[in-house]
mmCIF file of N, CA and C in Angstrom:
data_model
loop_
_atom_site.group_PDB
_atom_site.id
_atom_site.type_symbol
_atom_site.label_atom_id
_atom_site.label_comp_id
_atom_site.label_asym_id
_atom_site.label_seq_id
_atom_site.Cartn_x
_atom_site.Cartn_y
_atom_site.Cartn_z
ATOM 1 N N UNK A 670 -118.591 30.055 31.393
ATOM 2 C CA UNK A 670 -120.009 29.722 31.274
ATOM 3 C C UNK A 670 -120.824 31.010 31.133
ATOM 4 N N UNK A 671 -121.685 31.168 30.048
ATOM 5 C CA UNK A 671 -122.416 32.232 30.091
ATOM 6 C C UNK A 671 -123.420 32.429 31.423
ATOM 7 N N UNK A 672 -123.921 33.736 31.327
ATOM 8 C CA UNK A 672 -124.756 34.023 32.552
ATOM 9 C C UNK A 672 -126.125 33.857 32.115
ATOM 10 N N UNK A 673 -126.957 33.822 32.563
ATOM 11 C CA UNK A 673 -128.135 33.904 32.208
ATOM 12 C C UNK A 673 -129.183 34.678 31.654
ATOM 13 N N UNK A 674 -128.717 35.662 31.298
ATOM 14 C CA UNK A 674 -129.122 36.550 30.435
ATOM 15 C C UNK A 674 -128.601 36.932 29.468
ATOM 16 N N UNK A 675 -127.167 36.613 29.002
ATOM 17 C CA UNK A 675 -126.637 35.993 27.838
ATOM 18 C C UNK A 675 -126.952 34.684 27.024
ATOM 19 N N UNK A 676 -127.477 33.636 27.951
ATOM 20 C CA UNK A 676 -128.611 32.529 27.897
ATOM 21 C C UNK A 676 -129.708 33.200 26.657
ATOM 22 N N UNK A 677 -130.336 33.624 27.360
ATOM 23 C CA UNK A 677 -131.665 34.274 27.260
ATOM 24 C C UNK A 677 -131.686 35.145 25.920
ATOM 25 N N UNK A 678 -131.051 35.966 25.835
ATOM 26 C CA UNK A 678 -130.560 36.837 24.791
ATOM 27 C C UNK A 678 -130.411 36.006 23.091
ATOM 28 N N UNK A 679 -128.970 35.172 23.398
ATOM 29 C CA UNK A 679 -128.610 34.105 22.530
ATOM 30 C C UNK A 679 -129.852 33.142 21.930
ATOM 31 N N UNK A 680 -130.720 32.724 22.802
ATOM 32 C CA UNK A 680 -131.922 32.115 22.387
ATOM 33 C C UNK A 680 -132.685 32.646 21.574
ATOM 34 N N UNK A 681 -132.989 33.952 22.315
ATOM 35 C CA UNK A 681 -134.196 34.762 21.670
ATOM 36 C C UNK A 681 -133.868 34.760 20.428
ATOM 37 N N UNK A 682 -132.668 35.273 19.443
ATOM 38 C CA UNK A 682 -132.105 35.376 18.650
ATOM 39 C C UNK A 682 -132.319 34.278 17.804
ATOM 40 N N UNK A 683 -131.645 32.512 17.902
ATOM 41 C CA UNK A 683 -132.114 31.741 17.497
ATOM 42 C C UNK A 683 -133.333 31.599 17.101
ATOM 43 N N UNK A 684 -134.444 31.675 18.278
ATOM 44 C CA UNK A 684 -135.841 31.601 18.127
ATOM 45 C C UNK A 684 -136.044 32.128 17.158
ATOM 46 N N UNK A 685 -136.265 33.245 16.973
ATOM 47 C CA UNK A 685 -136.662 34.137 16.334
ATOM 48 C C UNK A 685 -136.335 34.087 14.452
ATOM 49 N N UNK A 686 -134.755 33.622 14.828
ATOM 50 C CA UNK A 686 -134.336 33.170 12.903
ATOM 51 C C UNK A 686 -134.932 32.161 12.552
ATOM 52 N N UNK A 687 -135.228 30.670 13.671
ATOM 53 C CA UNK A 687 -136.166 29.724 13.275
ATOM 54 C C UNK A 687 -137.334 30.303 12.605
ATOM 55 N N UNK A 688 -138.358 31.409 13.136
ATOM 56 C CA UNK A 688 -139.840 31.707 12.999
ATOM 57 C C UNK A 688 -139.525 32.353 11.281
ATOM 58 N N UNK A 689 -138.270 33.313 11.597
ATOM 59 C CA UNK A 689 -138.367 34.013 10.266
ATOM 60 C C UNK A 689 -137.640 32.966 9.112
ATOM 61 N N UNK A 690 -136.789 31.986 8.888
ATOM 62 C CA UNK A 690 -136.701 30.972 8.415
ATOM 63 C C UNK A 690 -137.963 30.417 7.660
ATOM 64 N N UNK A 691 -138.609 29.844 8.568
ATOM 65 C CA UNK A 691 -139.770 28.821 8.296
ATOM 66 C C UNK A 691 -140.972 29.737 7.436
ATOM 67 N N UNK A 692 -140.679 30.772 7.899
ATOM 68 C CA UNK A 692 -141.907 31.868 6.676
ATOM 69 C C UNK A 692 -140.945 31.675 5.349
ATOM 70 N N UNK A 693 -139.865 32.335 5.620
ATOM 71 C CA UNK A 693 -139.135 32.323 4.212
ATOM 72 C C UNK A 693 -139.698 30.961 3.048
ATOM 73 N N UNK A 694 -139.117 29.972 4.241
ATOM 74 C CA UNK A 694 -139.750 28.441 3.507
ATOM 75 C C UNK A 694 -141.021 28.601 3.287
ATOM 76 N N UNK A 695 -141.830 28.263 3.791
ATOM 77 C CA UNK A 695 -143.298 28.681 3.652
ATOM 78 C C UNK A 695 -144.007 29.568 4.139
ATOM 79 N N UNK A 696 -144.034 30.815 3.284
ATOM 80 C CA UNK A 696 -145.086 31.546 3.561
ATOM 81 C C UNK A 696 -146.461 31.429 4.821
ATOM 82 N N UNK A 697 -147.174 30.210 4.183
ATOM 83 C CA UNK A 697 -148.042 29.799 4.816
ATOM 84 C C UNK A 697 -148.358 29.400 6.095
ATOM 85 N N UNK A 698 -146.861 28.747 6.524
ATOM 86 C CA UNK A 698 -146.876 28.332 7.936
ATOM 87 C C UNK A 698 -147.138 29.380 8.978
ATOM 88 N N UNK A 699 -146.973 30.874 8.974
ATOM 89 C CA UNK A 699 -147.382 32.123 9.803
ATOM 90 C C UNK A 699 -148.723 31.644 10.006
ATOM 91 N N UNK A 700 -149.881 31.372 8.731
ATOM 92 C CA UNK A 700 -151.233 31.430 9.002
ATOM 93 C C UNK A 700 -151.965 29.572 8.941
ATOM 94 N N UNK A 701 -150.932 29.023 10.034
ATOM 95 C CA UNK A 701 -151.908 27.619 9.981
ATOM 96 C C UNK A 701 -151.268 27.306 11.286
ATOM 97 N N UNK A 702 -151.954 26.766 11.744
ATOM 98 C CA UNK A 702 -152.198 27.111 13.528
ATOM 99 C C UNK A 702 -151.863 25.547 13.997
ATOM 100 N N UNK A 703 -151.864 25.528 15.259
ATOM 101 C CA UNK A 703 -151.597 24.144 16.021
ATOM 102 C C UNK A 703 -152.007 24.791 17.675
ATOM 103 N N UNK A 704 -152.181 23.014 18.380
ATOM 104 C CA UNK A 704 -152.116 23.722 19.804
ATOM 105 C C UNK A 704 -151.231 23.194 20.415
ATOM 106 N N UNK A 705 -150.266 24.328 21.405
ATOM 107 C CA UNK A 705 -148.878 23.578 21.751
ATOM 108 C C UNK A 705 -149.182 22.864 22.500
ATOM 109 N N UNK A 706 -148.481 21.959 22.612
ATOM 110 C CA UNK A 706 -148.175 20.691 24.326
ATOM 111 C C UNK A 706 -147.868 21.845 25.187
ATOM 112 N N UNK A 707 -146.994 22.503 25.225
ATOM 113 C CA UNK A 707 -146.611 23.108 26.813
ATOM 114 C C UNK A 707 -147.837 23.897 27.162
ATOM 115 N N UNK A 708 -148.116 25.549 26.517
ATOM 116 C CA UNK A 708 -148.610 26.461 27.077
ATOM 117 C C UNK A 708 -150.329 26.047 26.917
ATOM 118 N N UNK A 709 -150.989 25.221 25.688
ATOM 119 C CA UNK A 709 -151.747 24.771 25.411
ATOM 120 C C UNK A 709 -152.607 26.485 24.460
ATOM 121 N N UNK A 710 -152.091 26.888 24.411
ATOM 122 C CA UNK A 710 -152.258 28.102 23.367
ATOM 123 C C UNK A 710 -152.568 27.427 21.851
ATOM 124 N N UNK A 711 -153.330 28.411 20.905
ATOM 125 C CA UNK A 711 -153.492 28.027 19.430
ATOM 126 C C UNK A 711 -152.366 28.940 18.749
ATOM 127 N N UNK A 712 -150.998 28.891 17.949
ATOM 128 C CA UNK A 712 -150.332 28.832 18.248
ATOM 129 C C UNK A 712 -150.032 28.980 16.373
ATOM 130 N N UNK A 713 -149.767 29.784 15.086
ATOM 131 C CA UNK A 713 -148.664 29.615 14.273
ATOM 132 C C UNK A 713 -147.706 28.235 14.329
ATOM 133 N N UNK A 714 -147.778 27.314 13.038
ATOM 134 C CA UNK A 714 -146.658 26.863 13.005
ATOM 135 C C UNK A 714 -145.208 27.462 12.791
ATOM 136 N N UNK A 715 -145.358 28.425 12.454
ATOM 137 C CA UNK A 715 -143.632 29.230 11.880
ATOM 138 C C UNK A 715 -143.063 29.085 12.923
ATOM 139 N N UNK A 716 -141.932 28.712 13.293
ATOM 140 C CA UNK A 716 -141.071 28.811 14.666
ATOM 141 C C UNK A 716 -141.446 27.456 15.510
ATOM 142 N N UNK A 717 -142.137 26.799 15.196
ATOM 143 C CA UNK A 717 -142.441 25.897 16.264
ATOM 144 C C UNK A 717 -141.574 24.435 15.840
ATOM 145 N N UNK A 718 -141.414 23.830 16.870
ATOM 146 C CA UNK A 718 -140.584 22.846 17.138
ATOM 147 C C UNK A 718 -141.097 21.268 17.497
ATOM 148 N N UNK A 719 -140.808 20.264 16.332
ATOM 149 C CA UNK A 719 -141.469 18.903 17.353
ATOM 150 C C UNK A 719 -140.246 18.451 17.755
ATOM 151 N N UNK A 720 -140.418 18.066 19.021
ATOM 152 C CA UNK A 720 -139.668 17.242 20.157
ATOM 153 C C UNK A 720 -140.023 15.676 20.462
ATOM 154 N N UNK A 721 -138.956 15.257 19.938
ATOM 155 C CA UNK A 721 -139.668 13.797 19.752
ATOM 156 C C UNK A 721 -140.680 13.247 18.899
ATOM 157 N N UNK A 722 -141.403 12.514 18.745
ATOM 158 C CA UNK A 722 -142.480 11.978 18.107
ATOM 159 C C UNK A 722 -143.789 12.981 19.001
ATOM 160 N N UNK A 723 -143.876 12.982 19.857
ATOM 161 C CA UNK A 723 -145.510 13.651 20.764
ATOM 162 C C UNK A 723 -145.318 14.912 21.193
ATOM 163 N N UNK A 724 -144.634 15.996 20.979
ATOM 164 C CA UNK A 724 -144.796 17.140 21.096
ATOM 165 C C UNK A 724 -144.855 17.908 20.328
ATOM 166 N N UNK A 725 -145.327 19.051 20.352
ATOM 167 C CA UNK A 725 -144.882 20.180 18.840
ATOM 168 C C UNK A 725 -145.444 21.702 20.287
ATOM 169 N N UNK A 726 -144.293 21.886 20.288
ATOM 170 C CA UNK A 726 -143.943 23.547 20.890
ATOM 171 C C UNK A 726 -144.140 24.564 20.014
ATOM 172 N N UNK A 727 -144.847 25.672 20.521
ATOM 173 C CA UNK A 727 -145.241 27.017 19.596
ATOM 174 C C UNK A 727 -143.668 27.337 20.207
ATOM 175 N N UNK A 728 -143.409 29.053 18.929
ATOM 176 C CA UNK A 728 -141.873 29.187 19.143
ATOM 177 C C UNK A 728 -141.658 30.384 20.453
ATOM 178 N N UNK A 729 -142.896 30.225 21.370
ATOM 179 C CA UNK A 729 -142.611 30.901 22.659
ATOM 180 C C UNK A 729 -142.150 29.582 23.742
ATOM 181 N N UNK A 730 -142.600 28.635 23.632
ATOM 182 C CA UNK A 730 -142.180 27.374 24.239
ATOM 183 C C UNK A 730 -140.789 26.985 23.926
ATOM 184 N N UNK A 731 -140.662 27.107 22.806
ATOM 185 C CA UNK A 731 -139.251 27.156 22.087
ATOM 186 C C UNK A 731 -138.387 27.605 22.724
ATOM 187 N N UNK A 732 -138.525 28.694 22.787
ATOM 188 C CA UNK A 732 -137.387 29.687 23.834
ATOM 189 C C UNK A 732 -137.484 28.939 24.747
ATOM 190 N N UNK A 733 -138.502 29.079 25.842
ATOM 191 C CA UNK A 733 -138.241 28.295 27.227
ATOM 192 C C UNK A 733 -137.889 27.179 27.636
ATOM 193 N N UNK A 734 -138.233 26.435 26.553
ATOM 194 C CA UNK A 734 -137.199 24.746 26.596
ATOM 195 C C UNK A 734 -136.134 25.079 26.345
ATOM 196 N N UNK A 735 -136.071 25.620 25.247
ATOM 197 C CA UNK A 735 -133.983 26.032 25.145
ATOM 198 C C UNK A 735 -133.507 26.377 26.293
ATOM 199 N N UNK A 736 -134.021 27.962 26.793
ATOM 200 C CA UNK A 736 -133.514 28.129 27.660
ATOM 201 C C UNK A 736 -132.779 27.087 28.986
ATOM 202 N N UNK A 737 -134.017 26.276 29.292
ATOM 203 C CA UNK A 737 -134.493 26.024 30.203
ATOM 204 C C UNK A 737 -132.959 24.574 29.981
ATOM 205 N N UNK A 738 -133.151 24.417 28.940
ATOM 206 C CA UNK A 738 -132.035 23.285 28.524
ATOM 207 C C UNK A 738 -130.116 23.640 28.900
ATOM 208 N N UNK A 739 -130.404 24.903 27.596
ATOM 209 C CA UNK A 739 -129.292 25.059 28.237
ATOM 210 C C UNK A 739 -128.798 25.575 29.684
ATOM 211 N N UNK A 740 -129.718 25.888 30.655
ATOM 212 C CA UNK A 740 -129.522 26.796 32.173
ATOM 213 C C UNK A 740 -129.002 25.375 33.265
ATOM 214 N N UNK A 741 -129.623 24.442 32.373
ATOM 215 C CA UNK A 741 -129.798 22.961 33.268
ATOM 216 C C UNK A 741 -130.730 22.911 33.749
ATOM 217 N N UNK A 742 -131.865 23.871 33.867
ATOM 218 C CA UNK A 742 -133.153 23.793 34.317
ATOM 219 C C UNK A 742 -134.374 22.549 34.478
ATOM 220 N N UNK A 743 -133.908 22.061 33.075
ATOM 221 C CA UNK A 743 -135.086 21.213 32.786
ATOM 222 C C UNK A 743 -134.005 20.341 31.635
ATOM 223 N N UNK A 744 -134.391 18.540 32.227
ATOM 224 C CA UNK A 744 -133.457 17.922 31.180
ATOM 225 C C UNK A 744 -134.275 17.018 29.919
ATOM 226 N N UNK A 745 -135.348 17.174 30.009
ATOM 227 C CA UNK A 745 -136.321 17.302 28.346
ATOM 228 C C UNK A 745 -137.711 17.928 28.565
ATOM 229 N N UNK A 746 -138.381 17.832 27.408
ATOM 230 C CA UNK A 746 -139.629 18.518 27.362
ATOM 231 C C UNK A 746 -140.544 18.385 28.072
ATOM 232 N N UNK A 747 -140.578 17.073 28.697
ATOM 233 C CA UNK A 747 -141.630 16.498 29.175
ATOM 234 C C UNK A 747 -141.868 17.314 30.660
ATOM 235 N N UNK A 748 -140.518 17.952 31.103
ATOM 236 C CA UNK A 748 -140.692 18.588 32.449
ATOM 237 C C UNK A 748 -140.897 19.697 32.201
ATOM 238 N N UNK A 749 -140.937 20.523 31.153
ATOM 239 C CA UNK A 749 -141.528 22.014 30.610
ATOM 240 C C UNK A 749 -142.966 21.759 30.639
ATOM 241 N N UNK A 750 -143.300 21.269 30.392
ATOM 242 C CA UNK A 750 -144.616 20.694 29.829
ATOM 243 C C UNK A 750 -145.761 19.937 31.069
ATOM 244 N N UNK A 751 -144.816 19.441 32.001
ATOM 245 C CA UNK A 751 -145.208 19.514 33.558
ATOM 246 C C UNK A 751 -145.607 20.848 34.282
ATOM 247 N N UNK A 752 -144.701 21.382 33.939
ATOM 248 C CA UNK A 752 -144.199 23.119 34.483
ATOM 249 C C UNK A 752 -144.977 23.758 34.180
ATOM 250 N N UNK A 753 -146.210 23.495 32.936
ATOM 251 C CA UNK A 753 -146.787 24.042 32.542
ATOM 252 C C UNK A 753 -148.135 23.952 32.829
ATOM 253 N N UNK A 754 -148.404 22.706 33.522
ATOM 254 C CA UNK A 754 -149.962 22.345 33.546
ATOM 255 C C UNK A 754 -150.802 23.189 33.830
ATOM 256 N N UNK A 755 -150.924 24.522 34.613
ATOM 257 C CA UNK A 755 -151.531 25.305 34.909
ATOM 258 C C UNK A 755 -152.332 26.294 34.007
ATOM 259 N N UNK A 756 -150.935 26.581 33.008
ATOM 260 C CA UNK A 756 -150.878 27.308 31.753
ATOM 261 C C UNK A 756 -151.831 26.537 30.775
ATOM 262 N N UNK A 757 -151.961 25.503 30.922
ATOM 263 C CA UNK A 757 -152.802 24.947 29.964
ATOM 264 C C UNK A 757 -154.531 25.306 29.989
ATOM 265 N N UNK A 758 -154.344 24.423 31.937
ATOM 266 C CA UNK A 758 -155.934 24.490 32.186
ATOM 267 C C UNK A 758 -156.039 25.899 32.349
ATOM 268 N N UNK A 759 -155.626 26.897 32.078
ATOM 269 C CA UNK A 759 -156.021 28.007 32.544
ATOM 270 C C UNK A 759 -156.714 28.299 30.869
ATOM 271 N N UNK A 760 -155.362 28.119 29.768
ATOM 272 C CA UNK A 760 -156.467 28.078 28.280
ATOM 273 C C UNK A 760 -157.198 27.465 27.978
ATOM 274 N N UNK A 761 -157.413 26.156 28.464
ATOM 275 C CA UNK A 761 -159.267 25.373 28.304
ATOM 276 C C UNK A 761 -159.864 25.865 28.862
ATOM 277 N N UNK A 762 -159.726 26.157 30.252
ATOM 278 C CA UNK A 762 -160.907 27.545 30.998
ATOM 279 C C UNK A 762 -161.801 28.328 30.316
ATOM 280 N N UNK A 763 -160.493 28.884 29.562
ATOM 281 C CA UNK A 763 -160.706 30.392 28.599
ATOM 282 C C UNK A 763 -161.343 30.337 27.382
ATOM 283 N N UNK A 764 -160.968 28.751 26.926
ATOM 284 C CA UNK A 764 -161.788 28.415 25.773
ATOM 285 C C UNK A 764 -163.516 28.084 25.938
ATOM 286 N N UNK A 765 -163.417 27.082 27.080
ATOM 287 C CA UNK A 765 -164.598 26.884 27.796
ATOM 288 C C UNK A 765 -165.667 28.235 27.933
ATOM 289 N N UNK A 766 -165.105 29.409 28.519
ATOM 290 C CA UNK A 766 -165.954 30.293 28.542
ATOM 291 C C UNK A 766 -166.145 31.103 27.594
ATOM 292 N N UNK A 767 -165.170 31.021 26.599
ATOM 293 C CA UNK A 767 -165.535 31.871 24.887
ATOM 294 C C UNK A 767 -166.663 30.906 24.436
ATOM 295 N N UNK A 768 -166.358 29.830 24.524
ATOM 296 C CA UNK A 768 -167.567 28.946 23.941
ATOM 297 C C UNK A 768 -169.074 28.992 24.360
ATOM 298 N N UNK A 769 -168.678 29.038 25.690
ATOM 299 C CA UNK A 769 -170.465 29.320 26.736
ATOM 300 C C UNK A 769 -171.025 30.606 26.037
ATOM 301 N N UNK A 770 -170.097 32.068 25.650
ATOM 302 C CA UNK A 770 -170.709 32.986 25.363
ATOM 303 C C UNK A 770 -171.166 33.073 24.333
ATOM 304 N N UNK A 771 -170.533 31.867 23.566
ATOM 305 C CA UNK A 771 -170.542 32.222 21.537
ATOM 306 C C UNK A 771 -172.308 31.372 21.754
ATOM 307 N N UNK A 772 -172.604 30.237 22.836
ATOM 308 C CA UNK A 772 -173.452 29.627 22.337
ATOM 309 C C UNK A 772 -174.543 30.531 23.323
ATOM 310 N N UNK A 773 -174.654 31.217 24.069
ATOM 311 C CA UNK A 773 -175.314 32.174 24.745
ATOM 312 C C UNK A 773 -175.664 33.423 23.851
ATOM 313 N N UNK A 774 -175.007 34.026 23.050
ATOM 314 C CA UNK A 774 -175.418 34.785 21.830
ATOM 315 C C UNK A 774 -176.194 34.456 20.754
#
């Protein structure tokens, strides 16, 4: 059984040929955006992943569901994506207060 940073390693790798893949295919996908389910970030489609019918993961989420999959960590998305709630409201926060300033200027 690999260790976990052979885990980690092996992924990144994947990840990463997905993102550069999906440019190859389309150019375009680098510059057209989405917001992920997990981290709730605005987010490049290149690299990103839908899971099921109701998710679509940016390809930093990517990694961490893999990971998280293969470690036994987490046995689908829906508990990454739990794992994450914090991460989210912390980027509506952030959006919330870019917005107060844009309309305060």
């Amino acid at each position: 059984m690999k260790n976990r940073e052979e885990v980690v390693k092996e992924m990144q790798a994947v990840v990463e040929q997905m993102r550069l893949d999906d440019i190859e295919e389309n150019p375009d996908c680098e510059n057209e955006f989405f917001t992920c389910a997990a981290c709730g970030d605005t987010k490049p489609l290149a690299g990103s992943v839908h899971y099921g019918q109701n998710y679509r993961l940016c390809n930093d989420c990517v990694l961490l569901a893999e990971v998280g999959f293969e470690l036994g960590q987490i046995k689908n998305v829906e508990e990454l994506i739990d794992a994450m709630e914090d991460k989210r409201l912390e980027a509506d926060c952030e959006f919330l207060r870019q917005e107060q300033k844009r309309l305060e200027n």
